[in-house]
mmCIF file of C-alpha atoms in Angstrom:
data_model
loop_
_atom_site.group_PDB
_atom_site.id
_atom_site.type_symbol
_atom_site.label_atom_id
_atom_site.label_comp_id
_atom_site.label_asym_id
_atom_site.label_seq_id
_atom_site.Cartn_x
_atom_site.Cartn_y
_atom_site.Cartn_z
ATOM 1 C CA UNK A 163 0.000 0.000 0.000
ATOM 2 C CA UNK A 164 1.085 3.792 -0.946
ATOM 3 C CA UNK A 165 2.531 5.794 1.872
ATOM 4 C CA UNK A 166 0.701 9.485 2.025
ATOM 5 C CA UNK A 167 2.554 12.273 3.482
ATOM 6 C CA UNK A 168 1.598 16.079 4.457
ATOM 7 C CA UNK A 169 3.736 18.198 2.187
ATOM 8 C CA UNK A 170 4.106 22.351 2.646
ATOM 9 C CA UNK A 171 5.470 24.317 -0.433
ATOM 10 C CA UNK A 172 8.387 26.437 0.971
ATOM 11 C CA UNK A 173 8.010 28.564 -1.383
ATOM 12 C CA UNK A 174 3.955 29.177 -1.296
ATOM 13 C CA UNK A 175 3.282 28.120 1.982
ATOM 14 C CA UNK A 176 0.491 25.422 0.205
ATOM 15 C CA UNK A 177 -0.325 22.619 1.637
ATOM 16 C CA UNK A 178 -0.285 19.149 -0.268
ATOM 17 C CA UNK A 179 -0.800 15.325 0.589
ATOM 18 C CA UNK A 180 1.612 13.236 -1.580
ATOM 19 C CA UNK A 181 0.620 9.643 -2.139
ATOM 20 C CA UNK A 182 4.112 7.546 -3.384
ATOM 21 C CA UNK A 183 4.137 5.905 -6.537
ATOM 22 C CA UNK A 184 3.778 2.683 -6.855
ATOM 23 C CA UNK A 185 5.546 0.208 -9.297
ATOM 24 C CA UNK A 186 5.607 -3.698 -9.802
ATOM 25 C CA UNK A 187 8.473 -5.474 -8.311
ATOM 26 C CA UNK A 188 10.543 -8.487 -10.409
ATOM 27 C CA UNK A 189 8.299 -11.095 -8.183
ATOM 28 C CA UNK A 190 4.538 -9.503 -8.846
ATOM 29 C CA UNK A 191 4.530 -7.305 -5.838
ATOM 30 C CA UNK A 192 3.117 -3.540 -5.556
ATOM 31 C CA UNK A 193 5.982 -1.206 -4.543
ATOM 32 C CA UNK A 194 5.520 1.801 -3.390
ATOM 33 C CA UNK A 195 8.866 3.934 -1.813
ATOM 34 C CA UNK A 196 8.514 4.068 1.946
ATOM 35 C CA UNK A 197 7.921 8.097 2.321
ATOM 36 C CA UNK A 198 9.810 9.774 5.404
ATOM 37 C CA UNK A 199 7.812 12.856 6.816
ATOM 38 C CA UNK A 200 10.481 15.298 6.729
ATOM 39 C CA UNK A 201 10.306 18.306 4.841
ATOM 40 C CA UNK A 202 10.847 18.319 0.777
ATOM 41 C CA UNK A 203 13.386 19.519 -0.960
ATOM 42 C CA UNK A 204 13.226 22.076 -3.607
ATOM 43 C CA UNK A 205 15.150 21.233 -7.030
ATOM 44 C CA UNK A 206 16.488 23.654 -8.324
ATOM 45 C CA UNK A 207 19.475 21.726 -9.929
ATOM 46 C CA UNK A 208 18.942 17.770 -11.003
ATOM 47 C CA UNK A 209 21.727 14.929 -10.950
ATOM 48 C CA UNK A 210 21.139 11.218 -12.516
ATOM 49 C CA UNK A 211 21.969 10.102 -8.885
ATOM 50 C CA UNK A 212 19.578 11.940 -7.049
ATOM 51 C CA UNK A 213 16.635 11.180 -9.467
ATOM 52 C CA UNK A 214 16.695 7.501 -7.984
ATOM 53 C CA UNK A 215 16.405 6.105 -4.562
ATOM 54 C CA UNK A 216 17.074 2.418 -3.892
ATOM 55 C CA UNK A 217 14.053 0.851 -2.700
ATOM 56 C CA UNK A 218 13.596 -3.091 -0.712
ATOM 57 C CA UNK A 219 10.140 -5.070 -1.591
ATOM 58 C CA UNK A 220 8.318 -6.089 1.845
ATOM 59 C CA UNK A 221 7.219 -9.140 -0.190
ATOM 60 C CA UNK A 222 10.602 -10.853 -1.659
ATOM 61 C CA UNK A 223 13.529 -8.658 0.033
ATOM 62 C CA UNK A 224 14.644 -7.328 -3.473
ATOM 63 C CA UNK A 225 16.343 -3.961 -3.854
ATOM 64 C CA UNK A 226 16.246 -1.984 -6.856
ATOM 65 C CA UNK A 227 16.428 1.558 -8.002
ATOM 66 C CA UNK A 228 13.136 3.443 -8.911
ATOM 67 C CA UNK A 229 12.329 7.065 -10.072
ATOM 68 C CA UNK A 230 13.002 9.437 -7.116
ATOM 69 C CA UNK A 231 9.110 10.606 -5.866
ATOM 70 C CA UNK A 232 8.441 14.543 -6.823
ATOM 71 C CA UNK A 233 6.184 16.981 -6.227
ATOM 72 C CA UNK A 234 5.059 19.152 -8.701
ATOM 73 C CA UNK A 235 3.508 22.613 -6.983
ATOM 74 C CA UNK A 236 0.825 24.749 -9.046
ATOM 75 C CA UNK A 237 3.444 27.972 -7.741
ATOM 76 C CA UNK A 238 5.860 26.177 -10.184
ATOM 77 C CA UNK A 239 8.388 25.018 -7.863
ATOM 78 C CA UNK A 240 9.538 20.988 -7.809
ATOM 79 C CA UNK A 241 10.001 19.013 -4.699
ATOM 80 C CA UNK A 242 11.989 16.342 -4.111
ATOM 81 C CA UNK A 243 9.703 14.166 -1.378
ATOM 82 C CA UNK A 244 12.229 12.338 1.043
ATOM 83 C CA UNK A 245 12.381 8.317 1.285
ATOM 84 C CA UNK A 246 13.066 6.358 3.754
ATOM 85 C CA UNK A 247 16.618 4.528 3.377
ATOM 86 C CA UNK A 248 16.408 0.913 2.781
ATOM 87 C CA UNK A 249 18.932 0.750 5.839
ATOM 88 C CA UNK A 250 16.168 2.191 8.122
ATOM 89 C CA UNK A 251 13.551 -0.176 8.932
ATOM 90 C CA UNK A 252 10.468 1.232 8.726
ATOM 91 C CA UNK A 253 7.509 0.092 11.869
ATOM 92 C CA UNK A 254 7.451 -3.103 12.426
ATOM 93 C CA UNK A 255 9.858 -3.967 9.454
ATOM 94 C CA UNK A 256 12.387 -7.179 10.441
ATOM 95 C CA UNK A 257 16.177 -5.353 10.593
ATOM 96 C CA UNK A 258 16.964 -7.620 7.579
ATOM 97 C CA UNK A 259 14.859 -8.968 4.572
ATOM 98 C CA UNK A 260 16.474 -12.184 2.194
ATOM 99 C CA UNK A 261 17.455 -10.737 -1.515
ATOM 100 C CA UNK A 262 16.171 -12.277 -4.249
ATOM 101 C CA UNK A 263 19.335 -11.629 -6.905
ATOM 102 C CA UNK A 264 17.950 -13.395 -9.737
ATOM 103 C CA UNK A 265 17.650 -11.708 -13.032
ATOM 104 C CA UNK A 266 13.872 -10.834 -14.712
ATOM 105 C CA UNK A 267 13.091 -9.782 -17.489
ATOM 106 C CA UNK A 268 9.294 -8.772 -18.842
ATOM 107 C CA UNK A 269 8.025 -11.777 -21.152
ATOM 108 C CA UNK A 270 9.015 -11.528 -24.597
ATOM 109 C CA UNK A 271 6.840 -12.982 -27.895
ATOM 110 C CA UNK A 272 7.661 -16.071 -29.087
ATOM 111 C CA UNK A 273 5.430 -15.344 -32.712
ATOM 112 C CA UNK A 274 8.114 -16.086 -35.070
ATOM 113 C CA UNK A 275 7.847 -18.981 -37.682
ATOM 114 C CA UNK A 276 10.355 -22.191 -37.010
ATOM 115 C CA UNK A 277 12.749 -22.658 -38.721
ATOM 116 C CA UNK A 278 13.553 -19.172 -39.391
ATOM 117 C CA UNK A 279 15.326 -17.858 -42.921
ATOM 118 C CA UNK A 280 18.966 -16.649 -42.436
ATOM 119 C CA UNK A 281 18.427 -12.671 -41.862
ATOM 120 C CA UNK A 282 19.268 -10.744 -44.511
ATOM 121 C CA UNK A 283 21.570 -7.467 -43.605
ATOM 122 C CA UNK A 284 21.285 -4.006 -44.948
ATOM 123 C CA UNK A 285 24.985 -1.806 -44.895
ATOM 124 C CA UNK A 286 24.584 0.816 -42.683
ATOM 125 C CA UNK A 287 25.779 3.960 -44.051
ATOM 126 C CA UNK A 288 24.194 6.514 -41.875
ATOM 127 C CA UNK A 289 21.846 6.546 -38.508
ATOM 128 C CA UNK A 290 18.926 5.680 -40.074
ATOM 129 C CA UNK A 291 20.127 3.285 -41.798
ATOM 130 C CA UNK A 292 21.199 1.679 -38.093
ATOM 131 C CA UNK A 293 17.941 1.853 -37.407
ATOM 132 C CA UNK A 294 15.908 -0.217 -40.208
ATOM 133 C CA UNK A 295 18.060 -2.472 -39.566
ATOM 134 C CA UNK A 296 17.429 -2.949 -36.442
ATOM 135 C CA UNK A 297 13.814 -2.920 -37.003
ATOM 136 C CA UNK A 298 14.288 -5.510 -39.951
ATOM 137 C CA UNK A 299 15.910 -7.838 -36.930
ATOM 138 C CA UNK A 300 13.234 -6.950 -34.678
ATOM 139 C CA UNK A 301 10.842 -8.345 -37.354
ATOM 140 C CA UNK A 302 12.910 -12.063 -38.118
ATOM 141 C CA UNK A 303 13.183 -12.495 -34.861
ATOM 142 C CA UNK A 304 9.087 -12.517 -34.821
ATOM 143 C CA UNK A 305 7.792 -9.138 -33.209
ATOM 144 C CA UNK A 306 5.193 -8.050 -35.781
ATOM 145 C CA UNK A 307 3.961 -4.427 -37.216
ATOM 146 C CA UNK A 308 7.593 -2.666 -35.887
ATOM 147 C CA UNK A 309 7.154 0.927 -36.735
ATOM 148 C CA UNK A 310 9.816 3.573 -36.840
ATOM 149 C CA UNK A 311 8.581 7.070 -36.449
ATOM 150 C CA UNK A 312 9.883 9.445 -38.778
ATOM 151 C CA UNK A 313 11.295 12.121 -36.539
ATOM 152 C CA UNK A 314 12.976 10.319 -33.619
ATOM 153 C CA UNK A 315 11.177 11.002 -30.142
ATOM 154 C CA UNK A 316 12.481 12.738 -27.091
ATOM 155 C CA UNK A 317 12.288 9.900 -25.485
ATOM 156 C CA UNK A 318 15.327 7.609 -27.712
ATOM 157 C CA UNK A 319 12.593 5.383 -28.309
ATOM 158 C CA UNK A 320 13.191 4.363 -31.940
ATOM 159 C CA UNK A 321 11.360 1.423 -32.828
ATOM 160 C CA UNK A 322 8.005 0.839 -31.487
ATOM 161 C CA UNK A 323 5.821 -2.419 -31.622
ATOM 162 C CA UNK A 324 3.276 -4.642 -29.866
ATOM 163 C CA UNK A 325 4.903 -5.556 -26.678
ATOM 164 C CA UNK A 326 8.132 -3.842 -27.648
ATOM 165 C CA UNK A 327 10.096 -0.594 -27.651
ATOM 166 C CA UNK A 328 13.611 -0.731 -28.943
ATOM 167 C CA UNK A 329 16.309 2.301 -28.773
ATOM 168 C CA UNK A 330 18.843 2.307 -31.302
ATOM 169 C CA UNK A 331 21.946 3.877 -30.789
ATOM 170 C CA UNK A 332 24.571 4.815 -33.808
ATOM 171 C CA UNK A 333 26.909 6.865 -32.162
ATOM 172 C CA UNK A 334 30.687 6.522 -31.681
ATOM 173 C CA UNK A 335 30.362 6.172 -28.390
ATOM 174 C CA UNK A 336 29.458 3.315 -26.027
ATOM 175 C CA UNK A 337 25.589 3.322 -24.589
ATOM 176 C CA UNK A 338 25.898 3.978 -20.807
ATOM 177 C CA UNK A 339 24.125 2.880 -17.742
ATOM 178 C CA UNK A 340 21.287 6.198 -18.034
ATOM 179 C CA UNK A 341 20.824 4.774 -21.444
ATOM 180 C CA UNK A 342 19.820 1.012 -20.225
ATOM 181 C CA UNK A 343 17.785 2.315 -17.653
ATOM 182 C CA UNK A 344 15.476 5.038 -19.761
ATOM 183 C CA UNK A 345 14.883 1.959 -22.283
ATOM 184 C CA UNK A 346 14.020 -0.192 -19.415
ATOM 185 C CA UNK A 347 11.758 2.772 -17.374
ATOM 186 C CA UNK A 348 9.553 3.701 -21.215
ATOM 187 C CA UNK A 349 9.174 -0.029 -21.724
ATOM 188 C CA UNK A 350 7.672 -0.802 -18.322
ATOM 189 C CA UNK A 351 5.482 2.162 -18.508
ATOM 190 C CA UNK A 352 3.468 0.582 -21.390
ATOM 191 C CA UNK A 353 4.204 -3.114 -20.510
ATOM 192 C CA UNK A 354 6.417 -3.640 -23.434
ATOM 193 C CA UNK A 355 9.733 -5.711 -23.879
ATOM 194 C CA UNK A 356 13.116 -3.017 -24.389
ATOM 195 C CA UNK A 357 15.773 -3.948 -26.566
ATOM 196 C CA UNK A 358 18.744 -1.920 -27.114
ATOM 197 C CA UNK A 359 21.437 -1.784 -30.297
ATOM 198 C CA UNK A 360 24.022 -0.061 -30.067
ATOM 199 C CA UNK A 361 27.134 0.046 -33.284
ATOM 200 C CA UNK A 362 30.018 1.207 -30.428
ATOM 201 C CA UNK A 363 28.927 -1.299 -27.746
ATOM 202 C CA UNK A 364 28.241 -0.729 -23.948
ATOM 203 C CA UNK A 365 29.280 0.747 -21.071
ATOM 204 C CA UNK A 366 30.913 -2.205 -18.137
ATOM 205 C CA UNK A 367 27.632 -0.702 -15.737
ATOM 206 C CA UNK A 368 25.408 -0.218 -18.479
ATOM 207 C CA UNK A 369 26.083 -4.201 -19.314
ATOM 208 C CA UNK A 370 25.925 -5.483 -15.617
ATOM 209 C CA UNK A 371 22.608 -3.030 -14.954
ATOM 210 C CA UNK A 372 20.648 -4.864 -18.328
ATOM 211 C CA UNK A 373 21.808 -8.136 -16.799
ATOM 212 C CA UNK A 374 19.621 -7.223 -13.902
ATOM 213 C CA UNK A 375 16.936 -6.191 -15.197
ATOM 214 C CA UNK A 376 16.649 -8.748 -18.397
ATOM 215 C CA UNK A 377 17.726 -6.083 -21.435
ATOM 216 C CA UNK A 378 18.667 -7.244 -24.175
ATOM 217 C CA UNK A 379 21.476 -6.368 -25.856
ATOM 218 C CA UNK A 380 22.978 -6.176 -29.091
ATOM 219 C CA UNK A 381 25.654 -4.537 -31.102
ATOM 220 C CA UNK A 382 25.974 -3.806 -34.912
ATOM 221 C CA UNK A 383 28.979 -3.512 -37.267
ATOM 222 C CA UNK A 384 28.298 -1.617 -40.638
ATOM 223 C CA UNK A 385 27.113 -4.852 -42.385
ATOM 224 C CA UNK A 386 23.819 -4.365 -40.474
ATOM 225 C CA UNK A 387 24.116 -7.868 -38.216
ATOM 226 C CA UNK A 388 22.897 -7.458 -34.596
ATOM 227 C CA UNK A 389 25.220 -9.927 -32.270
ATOM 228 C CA UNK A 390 23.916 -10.409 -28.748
ATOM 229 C CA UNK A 391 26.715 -9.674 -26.134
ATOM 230 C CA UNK A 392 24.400 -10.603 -22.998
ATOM 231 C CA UNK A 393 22.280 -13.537 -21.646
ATOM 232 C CA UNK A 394 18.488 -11.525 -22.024
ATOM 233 C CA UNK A 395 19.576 -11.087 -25.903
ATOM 234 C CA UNK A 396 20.534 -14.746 -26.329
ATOM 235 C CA UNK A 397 17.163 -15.550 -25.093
ATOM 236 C CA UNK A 398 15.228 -13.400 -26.868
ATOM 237 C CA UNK A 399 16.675 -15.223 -29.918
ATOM 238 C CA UNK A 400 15.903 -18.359 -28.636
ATOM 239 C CA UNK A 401 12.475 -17.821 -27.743
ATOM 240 C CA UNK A 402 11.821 -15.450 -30.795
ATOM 241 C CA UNK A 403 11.843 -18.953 -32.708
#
């Protein structure tokens, strides 16, 4: 169940009550960040690391890092709503829960004909050529009706199908750890499987943090072939057949 806390604007003086968010934890659960009632915080400058606090399920003991609980104010100003550590206890909370370290991932379609045709490449000469073929992939590997919007989104998301979102990266630089995690965050929003490609490979975090929460992965050289280089990508080719 959501925690509900009294919250005053600093800067209006208004008076709010904040309900936390609640997500679904790896083993089914409702999670909701434990709220502390201290005062907020008003942003006025943001940091990846303070837009996520770690957060323990009551039901299976896992930990896991979730959006950071705001406050928007109709005065304009943004508060950050304090958490409760997952080293504090909270009432009647055992001192020390078991952690479930297993990786999840969210169930992927398993539509595609068997046995499959060898895929068929396409050179990739500029970014959206990276793309098509990463949506040509997407489609022999069985996800149906992949569609990839003509003017690419604020939110990365370049490839967009039922059950599925899919960034696409063609820079010259690795895809880091913020990268994994956005794919992962707009994919649970709608329920949808994330897949990430990426033609300079990852980040060492951005690798181990898509282990743990069952991205897959794959990178592209300029023939246009998508190689898996994790365990959630290997799978998704398996069960894509």
């Amino acid at each position: 169940m959501a925690d509900t806390v009294p919250v005053r604007c600093p800067s209006c003086r208004r008076d709010h009550v904040f309900a936390s968010p609640v997500y679904p934890c790896a083993c089914g659960a409702p999670l909701a960040p434990p709220l502390l009632h201290a005062p907020p915080e008003r942003i006025t400058h943001r940091t990846w690391t303070d837009d996520w606090v770690t957060v323990r399920c009551l039901a299976c003991g896992r930990q896991d890092h979730w959006p950071q609980p705001e406050l928007g104010c109709p005065c304009g100003t943004v508060l950050r709503i304090p958490v409760r550590p997952v080293s504090t206890p909270g009432p009647g909370a055992p001192d020390t829960m078991p952690f479930a370290a297993r990786p999840w991932h969210i169930p992927l379609p398993r539509t595609a004909t068997v046995p499959r045709p060898s895929f068929r490449p396409v050179t990739i000469r500029t970014a959206r050529d990276a793309v098509t073929a990463a949506a040509l992939y997407l489609k022999w590997l069985g996800f149906q009706d992949v569609v990839q919007p003509e003017v690419r989104p604020l939110s990365g998301i370049d490839l967009r199908g039922p059950g599925l979102v899919a960034q696409v990266d063609p820079s010259t630089r690795p895809a880091t750890l913020r990268d994994v995690e956005c794919l992962w965050l707009n994919g649970l929003s709608v329920s949808a499987a994330g897949v990430f490609f990426s033609l300079a490979g990852y980040a060492d975090d951005a690798r181990s943090r898509a282990d743990d929460l069952g991205v897959p992965l794959f990178v592209m050289d300029l023939t246009g072939s998508p190689q898996p280089v994790n365990a959630a990508a290997d799978e998704l080719i398996s069960t894509g057949a």
